[in-house]
Amino acid sequence: MTREELISALEDPGPENAAVLYAKAYEVKKKTVGESVYLRGLVEISNICRKNCLYCGIRRDNGNTRRYELEPEEVLRAAEFAYNGGYGSLVIQGGERTDRRFIDKITSLLAEIKRRWPLGITLSLGEQSKEVYREWFEAGAHRYLLRIESSTKELYEKIHPADALHSYETRLEALVNLRGCGYQVGTGVMIGLPFQTAAHLADDLLFFKRMDIDMCGMGPYLEHSGTPLYEYRDRLMPKYDRLELSLRMVALLRLLMPDINIAATTAMQAIAPDGRERAIMAGANVLMPNLTLSDVREEYQIYQNKPGVGEDAAISSSMTEKRLRDMKIPIGYGRWGDSLHFSKR
Ligand code: SAH
Ligand code: SF4
């Protein structure tokens, strides 16, 4: 697909064409990675972050968030829950921290989880040095999610502070380093950002292809009143359109990169209760039920009105699984669900 074709497929195709696109992407998924959806238990380990991304509710300068960090036992309990529930994998996500204490804590947690259960482990803990990425890989993590947020440097710079801590080049380099360490590498973007056009999104899709990524997680941008980007809320497209655009991104990416893993993300569910299931029907094959303990969940609000805040792990996961069962979509219980693209490399 050319850039122009991608742009026109992203710009309002009308409901009929969108349905055709989703069905085509689903067929491609079925033929390549198969119909199964893989579940990964998501643990939000800490909302302490050294960064100040202009869109994110847990940015350093948001003083209205109570900061927390889970105890190792709490993470282990979530891992046990994931394992007992038949989830093959765990995702550990959190704010970006580079202090030695935190790095060591992750390293020993990884070793302990691997010692106790045969779970696959994905990390999403921001930019780290090559040495830290290697340390975590050796301790047992084998997938890493680091979104590029926008592959267009000018747009990236509009949504981040202009300082060395938020450099586009450093982010790119981190993705290259992750690959070098042996991880299955996932990236992604936010969709419906202020200043973002269909051409930017087409370039994002081409960026994923060029970077030869193994996994992708993308979702609608959701404004948060405690962030600087909130000022531009009047420029945003309606939320429902952001969801539709996200579904088209998922479907087009499935056509472009048939054998990668694509996540149906929580931000989609924040717009419509069945947002993630719709992403599955448009070509996504990974879903991450939130296993974070309910008492800290509300503090991990990267965007407002995040779904599932009042729920605990058991409720979030059983509802997710019931919805998939109702849709007759097979769940890849007990399997890591690695990226086929990666194993073929
Ligand atoms: N600190 C790590 C991981 C946690 S943030 C990191 O930044 O990589 C995980 C993702 O949440 C980010 O990559 C971003 O794409 C998304 N996010 C943050 N704020 C958001 C918002 N307001 N709306 C939608 N997604 C958001
Ligand atoms: Fe921190 Fe990630 Fe939020 Fe940026 S997006 S402020 S790095 S948690």
mmCIF file of C-alpha atoms and ligand atoms in Angstrom:
data_model
loop_
_atom_site.group_PDB
_atom_site.id
_atom_site.type_symbol
_atom_site.label_atom_id
_atom_site.label_comp_id
_atom_site.label_asym_id
_atom_site.label_seq_id
_atom_site.Cartn_x
_atom_site.Cartn_y
_atom_site.Cartn_z
ATOM 1 C CA MET A 1 0.000 0.000 0.000
ATOM 2 C CA THR A 2 1.312 3.445 -0.888
ATOM 3 C CA ARG A 3 1.301 6.422 1.463
ATOM 4 C CA GLU A 4 -1.511 7.979 -0.567
ATOM 5 C CA GLU A 5 -3.608 4.825 -0.366
ATOM 6 C CA LEU A 6 -3.089 4.701 3.385
ATOM 7 C CA ILE A 7 -4.069 8.340 3.771
ATOM 8 C CA SER A 8 -7.289 7.885 1.854
ATOM 9 C CA ALA A 9 -8.173 4.714 3.775
ATOM 10 C CA LEU A 10 -7.633 6.608 7.019
ATOM 11 C CA GLU A 11 -9.628 9.665 6.028
ATOM 12 C CA ASP A 12 -13.289 8.944 6.536
ATOM 13 C CA PRO A 13 -14.019 5.881 4.345
ATOM 14 C CA GLY A 14 -17.696 5.736 5.361
ATOM 15 C CA PRO A 15 -19.220 2.897 7.424
ATOM 16 C CA GLU A 16 -19.504 0.446 4.534
ATOM 17 C CA ASN A 17 -15.900 0.693 3.408
ATOM 18 C CA ALA A 18 -14.705 0.531 6.992
ATOM 19 C CA ALA A 19 -16.664 -2.703 7.515
ATOM 20 C CA VAL A 20 -15.062 -4.187 4.392
ATOM 21 C CA LEU A 21 -11.619 -3.158 5.642
ATOM 22 C CA TYR A 22 -12.195 -4.736 9.080
ATOM 23 C CA ALA A 23 -13.447 -7.982 7.565
ATOM 24 C CA LYS A 24 -10.439 -8.158 5.251
ATOM 25 C CA ALA A 25 -8.036 -7.552 8.154
ATOM 26 C CA TYR A 26 -9.780 -10.250 10.215
ATOM 27 C CA GLU A 27 -9.366 -12.746 7.367
ATOM 28 C CA VAL A 28 -5.671 -11.940 7.063
ATOM 29 C CA LYS A 29 -5.256 -12.362 10.821
ATOM 30 C CA LYS A 30 -7.050 -15.714 10.748
ATOM 31 C CA LYS A 31 -4.824 -16.989 7.941
ATOM 32 C CA THR A 32 -1.523 -15.835 9.448
ATOM 33 C CA VAL A 33 -1.451 -15.615 13.259
ATOM 34 C CA GLY A 34 -4.746 -17.434 13.711
ATOM 35 C CA GLU A 35 -7.985 -16.473 15.362
ATOM 36 C CA SER A 36 -6.880 -16.844 18.998
ATOM 37 C CA VAL A 37 -6.635 -13.851 21.273
ATOM 38 C CA TYR A 38 -3.805 -13.892 23.799
ATOM 39 C CA LEU A 39 -4.343 -12.488 27.246
ATOM 40 C CA ARG A 40 -1.607 -10.702 29.146
ATOM 41 C CA GLY A 41 -2.193 -9.702 32.744
ATOM 42 C CA LEU A 42 -1.305 -6.025 33.117
ATOM 43 C CA VAL A 43 0.335 -4.799 36.317
ATOM 44 C CA GLU A 44 0.820 -1.061 36.736
ATOM 45 C CA ILE A 45 3.766 -1.237 39.086
ATOM 46 C CA SER A 46 4.239 2.457 39.856
ATOM 47 C CA ASN A 47 2.970 5.863 38.749
ATOM 48 C CA ILE A 48 6.152 7.636 39.756
ATOM 49 C CA CYS A 49 7.681 9.117 36.608
ATOM 50 C CA ARG A 50 10.668 11.325 35.893
ATOM 51 C CA LYS A 51 9.136 12.591 32.676
ATOM 52 C CA ASN A 52 6.708 15.323 31.818
ATOM 53 C CA CYS A 53 5.005 14.209 28.604
ATOM 54 C CA LEU A 54 2.467 16.941 27.842
ATOM 55 C CA TYR A 55 -0.458 14.517 27.426
ATOM 56 C CA CYS A 56 -0.025 12.156 30.361
ATOM 57 C CA GLY A 57 -1.887 12.312 33.653
ATOM 58 C CA ILE A 58 0.947 10.802 35.681
ATOM 59 C CA ARG A 59 3.569 13.251 34.364
ATOM 60 C CA ARG A 60 6.030 14.449 36.969
ATOM 61 C CA ASP A 61 4.498 17.897 37.408
ATOM 62 C CA ASN A 62 0.942 16.733 37.994
ATOM 63 C CA GLY A 63 0.730 17.400 41.725
ATOM 64 C CA ASN A 64 -2.801 16.043 41.980
ATOM 65 C CA THR A 65 -1.769 12.401 41.824
ATOM 66 C CA ARG A 66 -0.931 10.344 44.852
ATOM 67 C CA ARG A 67 2.224 8.482 43.917
ATOM 68 C CA TYR A 68 2.538 4.771 44.639
ATOM 69 C CA GLU A 69 4.818 1.860 44.055
ATOM 70 C CA LEU A 70 3.663 -1.729 44.448
ATOM 71 C CA GLU A 71 5.459 -4.009 46.852
ATOM 72 C CA PRO A 72 7.166 -7.046 45.270
ATOM 73 C CA GLU A 73 4.609 -9.310 47.009
ATOM 74 C CA GLU A 74 1.784 -7.408 45.321
ATOM 75 C CA VAL A 75 3.328 -7.948 41.892
ATOM 76 C CA LEU A 76 3.896 -11.621 42.673
ATOM 77 C CA ARG A 77 0.276 -11.979 43.690
ATOM 78 C CA ALA A 78 -0.793 -10.527 40.334
ATOM 79 C CA ALA A 79 1.581 -12.907 38.544
ATOM 80 C CA GLU A 80 0.084 -15.840 40.414
ATOM 81 C CA PHE A 81 -3.404 -14.662 39.532
ATOM 82 C CA ALA A 82 -2.393 -14.434 35.858
ATOM 83 C CA TYR A 83 -0.840 -17.882 35.900
ATOM 84 C CA ASN A 84 -3.775 -19.514 37.683
ATOM 85 C CA GLY A 85 -6.170 -17.822 35.273
ATOM 86 C CA GLY A 86 -4.399 -19.475 32.338
ATOM 87 C CA TYR A 87 -2.861 -16.279 31.022
ATOM 88 C CA GLY A 88 0.401 -17.115 29.379
ATOM 89 C CA SER A 89 1.960 -13.742 30.012
ATOM 90 C CA LEU A 90 2.343 -10.736 32.232
ATOM 91 C CA VAL A 91 2.964 -7.089 31.293
ATOM 92 C CA ILE A 92 4.694 -4.887 33.847
ATOM 93 C CA GLN A 93 4.111 -1.234 33.039
ATOM 94 C CA GLY A 94 4.902 1.957 34.873
ATOM 95 C CA GLY A 95 6.280 5.462 34.898
ATOM 96 C CA GLU A 96 9.823 5.942 33.703
ATOM 97 C CA ARG A 97 12.382 5.601 36.487
ATOM 98 C CA THR A 98 16.103 5.153 36.251
ATOM 99 C CA ASP A 99 17.116 5.007 39.912
ATOM 100 C CA ARG A 100 19.198 1.956 40.805
ATOM 101 C CA ARG A 101 16.824 0.852 43.527
ATOM 102 C CA PHE A 102 13.949 0.590 41.079
ATOM 103 C CA ILE A 103 16.070 -1.096 38.411
ATOM 104 C CA ASP A 104 17.264 -3.697 40.923
ATOM 105 C CA LYS A 105 13.740 -4.249 42.123
ATOM 106 C CA ILE A 106 12.572 -5.052 38.573
ATOM 107 C CA THR A 107 15.547 -7.346 38.024
ATOM 108 C CA SER A 108 14.863 -9.379 41.139
ATOM 109 C CA LEU A 109 11.118 -9.455 40.483
ATOM 110 C CA LEU A 110 11.734 -10.836 36.998
ATOM 111 C CA ALA A 111 13.976 -13.563 38.377
ATOM 112 C CA GLU A 112 11.460 -14.433 41.083
ATOM 113 C CA ILE A 113 8.501 -14.588 38.694
ATOM 114 C CA LYS A 114 10.449 -16.799 36.286
ATOM 115 C CA ARG A 115 11.522 -19.018 39.164
ATOM 116 C CA ARG A 116 7.923 -19.573 40.239
ATOM 117 C CA TRP A 117 5.878 -19.660 37.039
ATOM 118 C CA PRO A 118 6.512 -20.276 33.331
ATOM 119 C CA LEU A 119 5.008 -16.917 32.341
ATOM 120 C CA GLY A 120 6.126 -14.800 29.387
ATOM 121 C CA ILE A 121 7.017 -11.298 30.563
ATOM 122 C CA THR A 122 6.647 -8.014 28.710
ATOM 123 C CA LEU A 123 8.042 -4.796 30.158
ATOM 124 C CA SER A 124 6.888 -1.256 29.466
ATOM 125 C CA LEU A 125 9.021 0.953 31.672
ATOM 126 C CA GLY A 126 10.158 3.653 29.280
ATOM 127 C CA GLU A 127 13.600 4.604 28.100
ATOM 128 C CA GLN A 128 16.526 2.937 29.819
ATOM 129 C CA SER A 129 20.197 2.463 29.036
ATOM 130 C CA LYS A 130 21.283 -0.453 26.886
ATOM 131 C CA GLU A 131 22.846 -2.016 29.981
ATOM 132 C CA VAL A 132 19.567 -1.919 31.899
ATOM 133 C CA TYR A 133 17.642 -3.348 28.955
ATOM 134 C CA ARG A 134 20.204 -6.164 28.834
ATOM 135 C CA GLU A 135 20.022 -6.758 32.582
ATOM 136 C CA TRP A 136 16.233 -7.101 32.449
ATOM 137 C CA PHE A 137 16.398 -9.332 29.399
ATOM 138 C CA GLU A 138 18.846 -11.631 31.119
ATOM 139 C CA ALA A 139 16.638 -11.690 34.199
ATOM 140 C CA GLY A 140 13.743 -13.050 32.125
ATOM 141 C CA ALA A 141 11.836 -10.319 30.268
ATOM 142 C CA HIS A 142 11.579 -11.072 26.572
ATOM 143 C CA ARG A 143 9.214 -8.458 25.148
ATOM 144 C CA TYR A 144 9.265 -4.674 25.542
ATOM 145 C CA LEU A 145 6.725 -2.026 24.656
ATOM 146 C CA LEU A 146 7.935 1.482 23.971
ATOM 147 C CA ARG A 147 5.627 3.622 21.895
ATOM 148 C CA ILE A 148 7.157 6.164 19.586
ATOM 149 C CA GLU A 149 3.940 8.193 20.287
ATOM 150 C CA SER A 150 4.356 9.859 16.875
ATOM 151 C CA SER A 151 6.938 8.925 14.273
ATOM 152 C CA THR A 152 6.926 12.498 12.927
ATOM 153 C CA LYS A 153 9.609 14.407 14.810
ATOM 154 C CA GLU A 154 7.782 17.749 14.597
ATOM 155 C CA LEU A 155 4.617 16.281 16.101
ATOM 156 C CA TYR A 156 6.596 14.354 18.732
ATOM 157 C CA GLU A 157 8.163 17.637 19.770
ATOM 158 C CA LYS A 158 4.798 19.370 20.026
ATOM 159 C CA ILE A 159 3.556 16.844 22.578
ATOM 160 C CA HIS A 160 6.717 16.694 24.694
ATOM 161 C CA PRO A 161 8.690 19.348 26.563
ATOM 162 C CA ALA A 162 11.648 20.742 24.628
ATOM 163 C CA ASP A 163 14.467 19.310 26.710
ATOM 164 C CA ALA A 164 17.028 16.522 26.563
ATOM 165 C CA LEU A 165 14.885 14.180 28.658
ATOM 166 C CA HIS A 166 12.209 14.105 25.952
ATOM 167 C CA SER A 167 14.312 13.694 22.837
ATOM 168 C CA TYR A 168 12.873 12.003 19.741
ATOM 169 C CA GLU A 169 16.319 10.697 18.809
ATOM 170 C CA THR A 170 16.803 9.064 22.219
ATOM 171 C CA ARG A 171 13.449 7.333 21.894
ATOM 172 C CA LEU A 172 14.390 5.961 18.479
ATOM 173 C CA GLU A 173 17.735 4.832 19.785
ATOM 174 C CA ALA A 174 16.023 3.028 22.663
ATOM 175 C CA LEU A 175 13.958 1.027 20.163
ATOM 176 C CA VAL A 176 17.126 0.059 18.300
ATOM 177 C CA ASN A 177 18.824 -0.940 21.573
ATOM 178 C CA LEU A 178 15.884 -3.109 22.582
ATOM 179 C CA ARG A 179 16.168 -5.012 19.338
ATOM 180 C CA GLY A 180 19.920 -5.354 19.867
ATOM 181 C CA CYS A 181 19.344 -6.934 23.276
ATOM 182 C CA GLY A 182 17.130 -9.622 21.779
ATOM 183 C CA TYR A 183 13.661 -8.428 22.824
ATOM 184 C CA GLN A 184 10.527 -8.766 20.782
ATOM 185 C CA VAL A 185 9.970 -5.085 20.228
ATOM 186 C CA GLY A 186 6.635 -3.347 20.357
ATOM 187 C CA THR A 187 5.881 0.258 19.632
ATOM 188 C CA GLY A 188 2.836 2.348 18.805
ATOM 189 C CA VAL A 189 1.271 5.777 18.664
ATOM 190 C CA MET A 190 -1.617 7.759 20.069
ATOM 191 C CA ILE A 191 -4.393 8.452 17.606
ATOM 192 C CA GLY A 192 -6.396 11.674 17.388
ATOM 193 C CA LEU A 193 -3.763 13.918 18.966
ATOM 194 C CA PRO A 194 -4.101 17.667 18.502
ATOM 195 C CA PHE A 195 -2.188 18.755 15.349
ATOM 196 C CA GLN A 196 -2.217 15.169 14.003
ATOM 197 C CA THR A 197 -3.332 14.511 10.413
ATOM 198 C CA ALA A 198 -4.103 11.358 8.420
ATOM 199 C CA ALA A 199 -0.725 11.841 6.713
ATOM 200 C CA HIS A 200 1.029 11.627 10.103
ATOM 201 C CA LEU A 201 -0.793 8.374 10.849
ATOM 202 C CA ALA A 202 0.016 6.930 7.415
ATOM 203 C CA ASP A 203 3.657 7.758 8.126
ATOM 204 C CA ASP A 204 3.352 5.992 11.487
ATOM 205 C CA LEU A 205 2.181 2.815 9.747
ATOM 206 C CA LEU A 206 5.068 3.041 7.297
ATOM 207 C CA PHE A 207 7.426 3.657 10.215
ATOM 208 C CA PHE A 208 6.261 0.422 11.904
ATOM 209 C CA LYS A 209 6.928 -1.451 8.689
ATOM 210 C CA ARG A 210 10.341 0.157 8.196
ATOM 211 C CA MET A 211 11.336 -0.568 11.813
ATOM 212 C CA ASP A 212 10.171 -4.146 11.239
ATOM 213 C CA ILE A 213 8.453 -4.214 14.636
ATOM 214 C CA ASP A 214 7.152 -7.405 16.257
ATOM 215 C CA MET A 215 4.237 -5.942 18.211
ATOM 216 C CA CYS A 216 2.120 -2.832 18.225
ATOM 217 C CA GLY A 217 -0.095 -1.126 20.783
ATOM 218 C CA MET A 218 -1.909 1.982 19.706
ATOM 219 C CA GLY A 219 -5.007 3.715 20.891
ATOM 220 C CA PRO A 220 -6.981 6.924 20.923
ATOM 221 C CA TYR A 221 -5.551 9.959 22.658
ATOM 222 C CA LEU A 222 -7.742 10.935 25.608
ATOM 223 C CA GLU A 223 -7.383 14.397 27.081
ATOM 224 C CA HIS A 224 -6.563 14.811 30.778
ATOM 225 C CA SER A 225 -7.370 18.090 32.528
ATOM 226 C CA GLY A 226 -4.221 17.918 34.631
ATOM 227 C CA THR A 227 -1.928 18.154 31.581
ATOM 228 C CA PRO A 228 -0.695 20.995 29.338
ATOM 229 C CA LEU A 229 -2.114 19.425 26.161
ATOM 230 C CA TYR A 230 -5.619 19.857 27.598
ATOM 231 C CA GLU A 231 -5.459 23.436 26.336
ATOM 232 C CA TYR A 232 -6.016 22.110 22.796
ATOM 233 C CA ARG A 233 -9.084 20.016 23.593
ATOM 234 C CA ASP A 234 -11.256 22.138 21.292
ATOM 235 C CA ARG A 235 -9.212 21.004 18.308
ATOM 236 C CA LEU A 236 -9.840 17.308 18.854
ATOM 237 C CA MET A 237 -12.169 15.189 16.765
ATOM 238 C CA PRO A 238 -15.096 13.649 18.685
ATOM 239 C CA LYS A 239 -14.051 10.669 20.813
ATOM 240 C CA TYR A 240 -16.082 8.238 18.819
ATOM 241 C CA ASP A 241 -14.267 9.294 15.637
ATOM 242 C CA ARG A 242 -10.951 8.787 17.426
ATOM 243 C CA LEU A 243 -12.016 5.220 18.173
ATOM 244 C CA GLU A 244 -13.069 4.579 14.570
ATOM 245 C CA LEU A 245 -9.782 6.000 13.343
ATOM 246 C CA SER A 246 -7.924 3.730 15.784
ATOM 247 C CA LEU A 247 -9.799 0.708 14.416
ATOM 248 C CA ARG A 248 -8.824 1.680 10.867
ATOM 249 C CA MET A 249 -5.192 1.970 12.015
ATOM 250 C CA VAL A 250 -5.362 -1.544 13.485
ATOM 251 C CA ALA A 251 -6.896 -2.988 10.317
ATOM 252 C CA LEU A 252 -4.437 -1.288 7.975
ATOM 253 C CA LEU A 253 -1.495 -2.391 10.102
ATOM 254 C CA ARG A 254 -2.752 -5.990 10.005
ATOM 255 C CA LEU A 255 -2.773 -5.772 6.199
ATOM 256 C CA LEU A 256 0.695 -4.213 6.111
ATOM 257 C CA MET A 257 2.277 -6.550 8.684
ATOM 258 C CA PRO A 258 0.162 -9.729 8.750
ATOM 259 C CA ASP A 259 2.198 -11.728 11.271
ATOM 260 C CA ILE A 260 2.867 -9.249 14.091
ATOM 261 C CA ASN A 261 1.000 -9.036 17.403
ATOM 262 C CA ILE A 262 -1.415 -6.112 17.639
ATOM 263 C CA ALA A 263 -3.045 -5.126 20.927
ATOM 264 C CA ALA A 264 -6.619 -4.059 21.513
ATOM 265 C CA THR A 265 -5.933 -1.302 24.043
ATOM 266 C CA THR A 266 -7.685 -0.038 27.155
ATOM 267 C CA ALA A 267 -8.020 3.485 25.739
ATOM 268 C CA MET A 268 -10.372 2.013 23.089
ATOM 269 C CA GLN A 269 -12.523 0.603 25.868
ATOM 270 C CA ALA A 270 -12.535 4.029 27.540
ATOM 271 C CA ILE A 271 -14.472 5.385 24.542
ATOM 272 C CA ALA A 272 -16.837 2.463 24.017
ATOM 273 C CA PRO A 273 -17.418 -0.500 26.344
ATOM 274 C CA ASP A 274 -16.887 -2.859 23.404
ATOM 275 C CA GLY A 275 -13.983 -0.870 21.932
ATOM 276 C CA ARG A 276 -11.412 -3.596 22.471
ATOM 277 C CA GLU A 277 -13.647 -6.320 21.074
ATOM 278 C CA ARG A 278 -14.164 -4.188 17.992
ATOM 279 C CA ALA A 279 -10.395 -3.921 17.632
ATOM 280 C CA ILE A 280 -10.191 -7.735 17.808
ATOM 281 C CA MET A 281 -12.724 -7.860 14.968
ATOM 282 C CA ALA A 282 -10.544 -5.390 13.017
ATOM 283 C CA GLY A 283 -7.390 -7.510 13.281
ATOM 284 C CA ALA A 284 -5.967 -7.164 16.806
ATOM 285 C CA ASN A 285 -4.955 -10.403 18.591
ATOM 286 C CA VAL A 286 -3.705 -9.404 22.057
ATOM 287 C CA LEU A 287 -5.652 -8.106 25.030
ATOM 288 C CA MET A 288 -4.339 -6.988 28.389
ATOM 289 C CA PRO A 289 -6.801 -7.264 31.258
ATOM 290 C CA ASN A 290 -5.781 -5.040 34.143
ATOM 291 C CA LEU A 291 -4.596 -6.975 37.194
ATOM 292 C CA THR A 292 -3.486 -3.958 39.226
ATOM 293 C CA LEU A 293 -4.872 -4.003 42.760
ATOM 294 C CA SER A 294 -8.058 -1.991 42.989
ATOM 295 C CA ASP A 295 -6.813 0.275 45.783
ATOM 296 C CA VAL A 296 -4.140 1.914 43.621
ATOM 297 C CA ARG A 297 -5.833 1.649 40.256
ATOM 298 C CA GLU A 298 -7.329 5.095 40.363
ATOM 299 C CA GLU A 299 -3.884 6.622 40.819
ATOM 300 C CA TYR A 300 -2.688 5.223 37.486
ATOM 301 C CA GLN A 301 -4.787 7.525 35.376
ATOM 302 C CA ILE A 302 -2.673 8.354 32.369
ATOM 303 C CA TYR A 303 -5.991 9.632 30.977
ATOM 304 C CA GLN A 304 -9.244 10.411 32.734
ATOM 305 C CA ASN A 305 -12.271 8.122 32.988
ATOM 306 C CA LYS A 306 -10.102 5.073 32.575
ATOM 307 C CA PRO A 307 -12.392 2.040 32.559
ATOM 308 C CA GLY A 308 -12.305 -0.559 35.298
ATOM 309 C CA VAL A 309 -11.078 1.772 38.038
ATOM 310 C CA GLY A 310 -13.517 0.439 40.619
ATOM 311 C CA GLU A 311 -12.921 -3.193 39.651
ATOM 312 C CA ASP A 312 -10.463 -5.720 40.944
ATOM 313 C CA ALA A 313 -8.420 -8.193 38.934
ATOM 314 C CA ALA A 314 -10.954 -10.991 39.127
ATOM 315 C CA ILE A 315 -13.796 -8.819 37.844
ATOM 316 C CA SER A 316 -11.828 -7.165 35.020
ATOM 317 C CA SER A 317 -10.532 -10.449 33.718
ATOM 318 C CA SER A 318 -13.703 -12.480 33.984
ATOM 319 C CA MET A 319 -15.686 -9.782 32.171
ATOM 320 C CA THR A 320 -13.109 -9.616 29.413
ATOM 321 C CA GLU A 321 -13.128 -13.369 28.963
ATOM 322 C CA LYS A 322 -16.904 -13.586 29.011
ATOM 323 C CA ARG A 323 -17.174 -11.004 26.251
ATOM 324 C CA LEU A 324 -14.711 -12.945 24.101
ATOM 325 C CA ARG A 325 -16.558 -16.204 24.744
ATOM 326 C CA ASP A 326 -19.860 -14.553 23.814
ATOM 327 C CA MET A 327 -18.271 -13.538 20.538
ATOM 328 C CA LYS A 328 -17.021 -17.119 20.009
ATOM 329 C CA ILE A 329 -13.443 -15.920 19.829
ATOM 330 C CA PRO A 330 -10.920 -18.531 20.983
ATOM 331 C CA ILE A 331 -8.560 -17.539 23.803
ATOM 332 C CA GLY A 332 -4.961 -18.767 23.720
ATOM 333 C CA TYR A 333 -4.919 -19.986 27.326
ATOM 334 C CA GLY A 334 -1.617 -21.079 28.813
ATOM 335 C CA ARG A 335 0.430 -19.912 25.832
ATOM 336 C CA TRP A 336 2.876 -17.032 25.653
ATOM 337 C CA GLY A 337 1.452 -15.931 22.328
ATOM 338 C CA ASP A 338 4.762 -14.661 20.993
ATOM 339 C CA SER A 339 4.982 -12.607 17.851
ATOM 340 C CA LEU A 340 5.050 -14.938 14.842
ATOM 341 C CA HIS A 341 6.925 -12.216 13.024
ATOM 342 C CA PHE A 342 9.721 -12.463 15.585
ATOM 343 C CA SER A 343 10.064 -16.212 15.431
ATOM 344 C CA LYS A 344 10.259 -16.080 11.627
ATOM 345 C CA ARG A 345 13.097 -13.576 11.677
HETATM 346 N N1 SAH B 1 6.162 5.311 30.982
HETATM 347 C C1 SAH B 1 6.105 4.323 29.948
HETATM 348 C C2 SAH B 1 4.895 3.422 30.035
HETATM 349 C C3 SAH B 1 3.666 3.985 30.645
HETATM 350 S S1 SAH B 1 2.780 5.151 29.674
HETATM 351 C C4 SAH B 1 6.163 4.979 28.596
HETATM 352 O O1 SAH B 1 5.869 6.156 28.488
HETATM 353 O O2 SAH B 1 6.541 4.284 27.661
HETATM 354 C C5 SAH B 1 2.084 4.072 28.453
HETATM 355 C C6 SAH B 1 1.434 4.751 27.284
HETATM 356 O O3 SAH B 1 0.270 5.455 27.694
HETATM 357 C C7 SAH B 1 2.274 5.813 26.590
HETATM 358 O O4 SAH B 1 3.176 5.239 25.700
HETATM 359 C C8 SAH B 1 1.198 6.644 25.894
HETATM 360 O O5 SAH B 1 1.069 6.294 24.528
HETATM 361 C C9 SAH B 1 -0.087 6.296 26.634
HETATM 362 N N2 SAH B 1 -0.745 7.519 27.139
HETATM 363 C C10 SAH B 1 -0.266 8.420 27.995
HETATM 364 N N3 SAH B 1 -1.126 9.441 28.151
HETATM 365 C C11 SAH B 1 -2.189 9.184 27.350
HETATM 366 C C12 SAH B 1 -3.399 9.869 27.057
HETATM 367 N N4 SAH B 1 -3.697 11.024 27.627
HETATM 368 N N5 SAH B 1 -4.271 9.299 26.200
HETATM 369 C C13 SAH B 1 -3.977 8.102 25.634
HETATM 370 N N6 SAH B 1 -2.848 7.420 25.856
HETATM 371 C C14 SAH B 1 -1.955 7.954 26.710
HETATM 372 FE FE1 SF4 B 2 5.838 9.111 32.197
HETATM 373 FE FE2 SF4 B 2 5.133 7.368 30.262
HETATM 374 FE FE3 SF4 B 2 3.409 9.227 31.179
HETATM 375 FE FE4 SF4 B 2 5.486 10.019 29.706
HETATM 376 S S1 SF4 B 2 3.784 8.680 29.032
HETATM 377 S S2 SF4 B 2 4.775 10.979 31.602
HETATM 378 S S3 SF4 B 2 7.036 8.573 30.376
HETATM 379 S S4 SF4 B 2 4.252 7.528 32.297
#
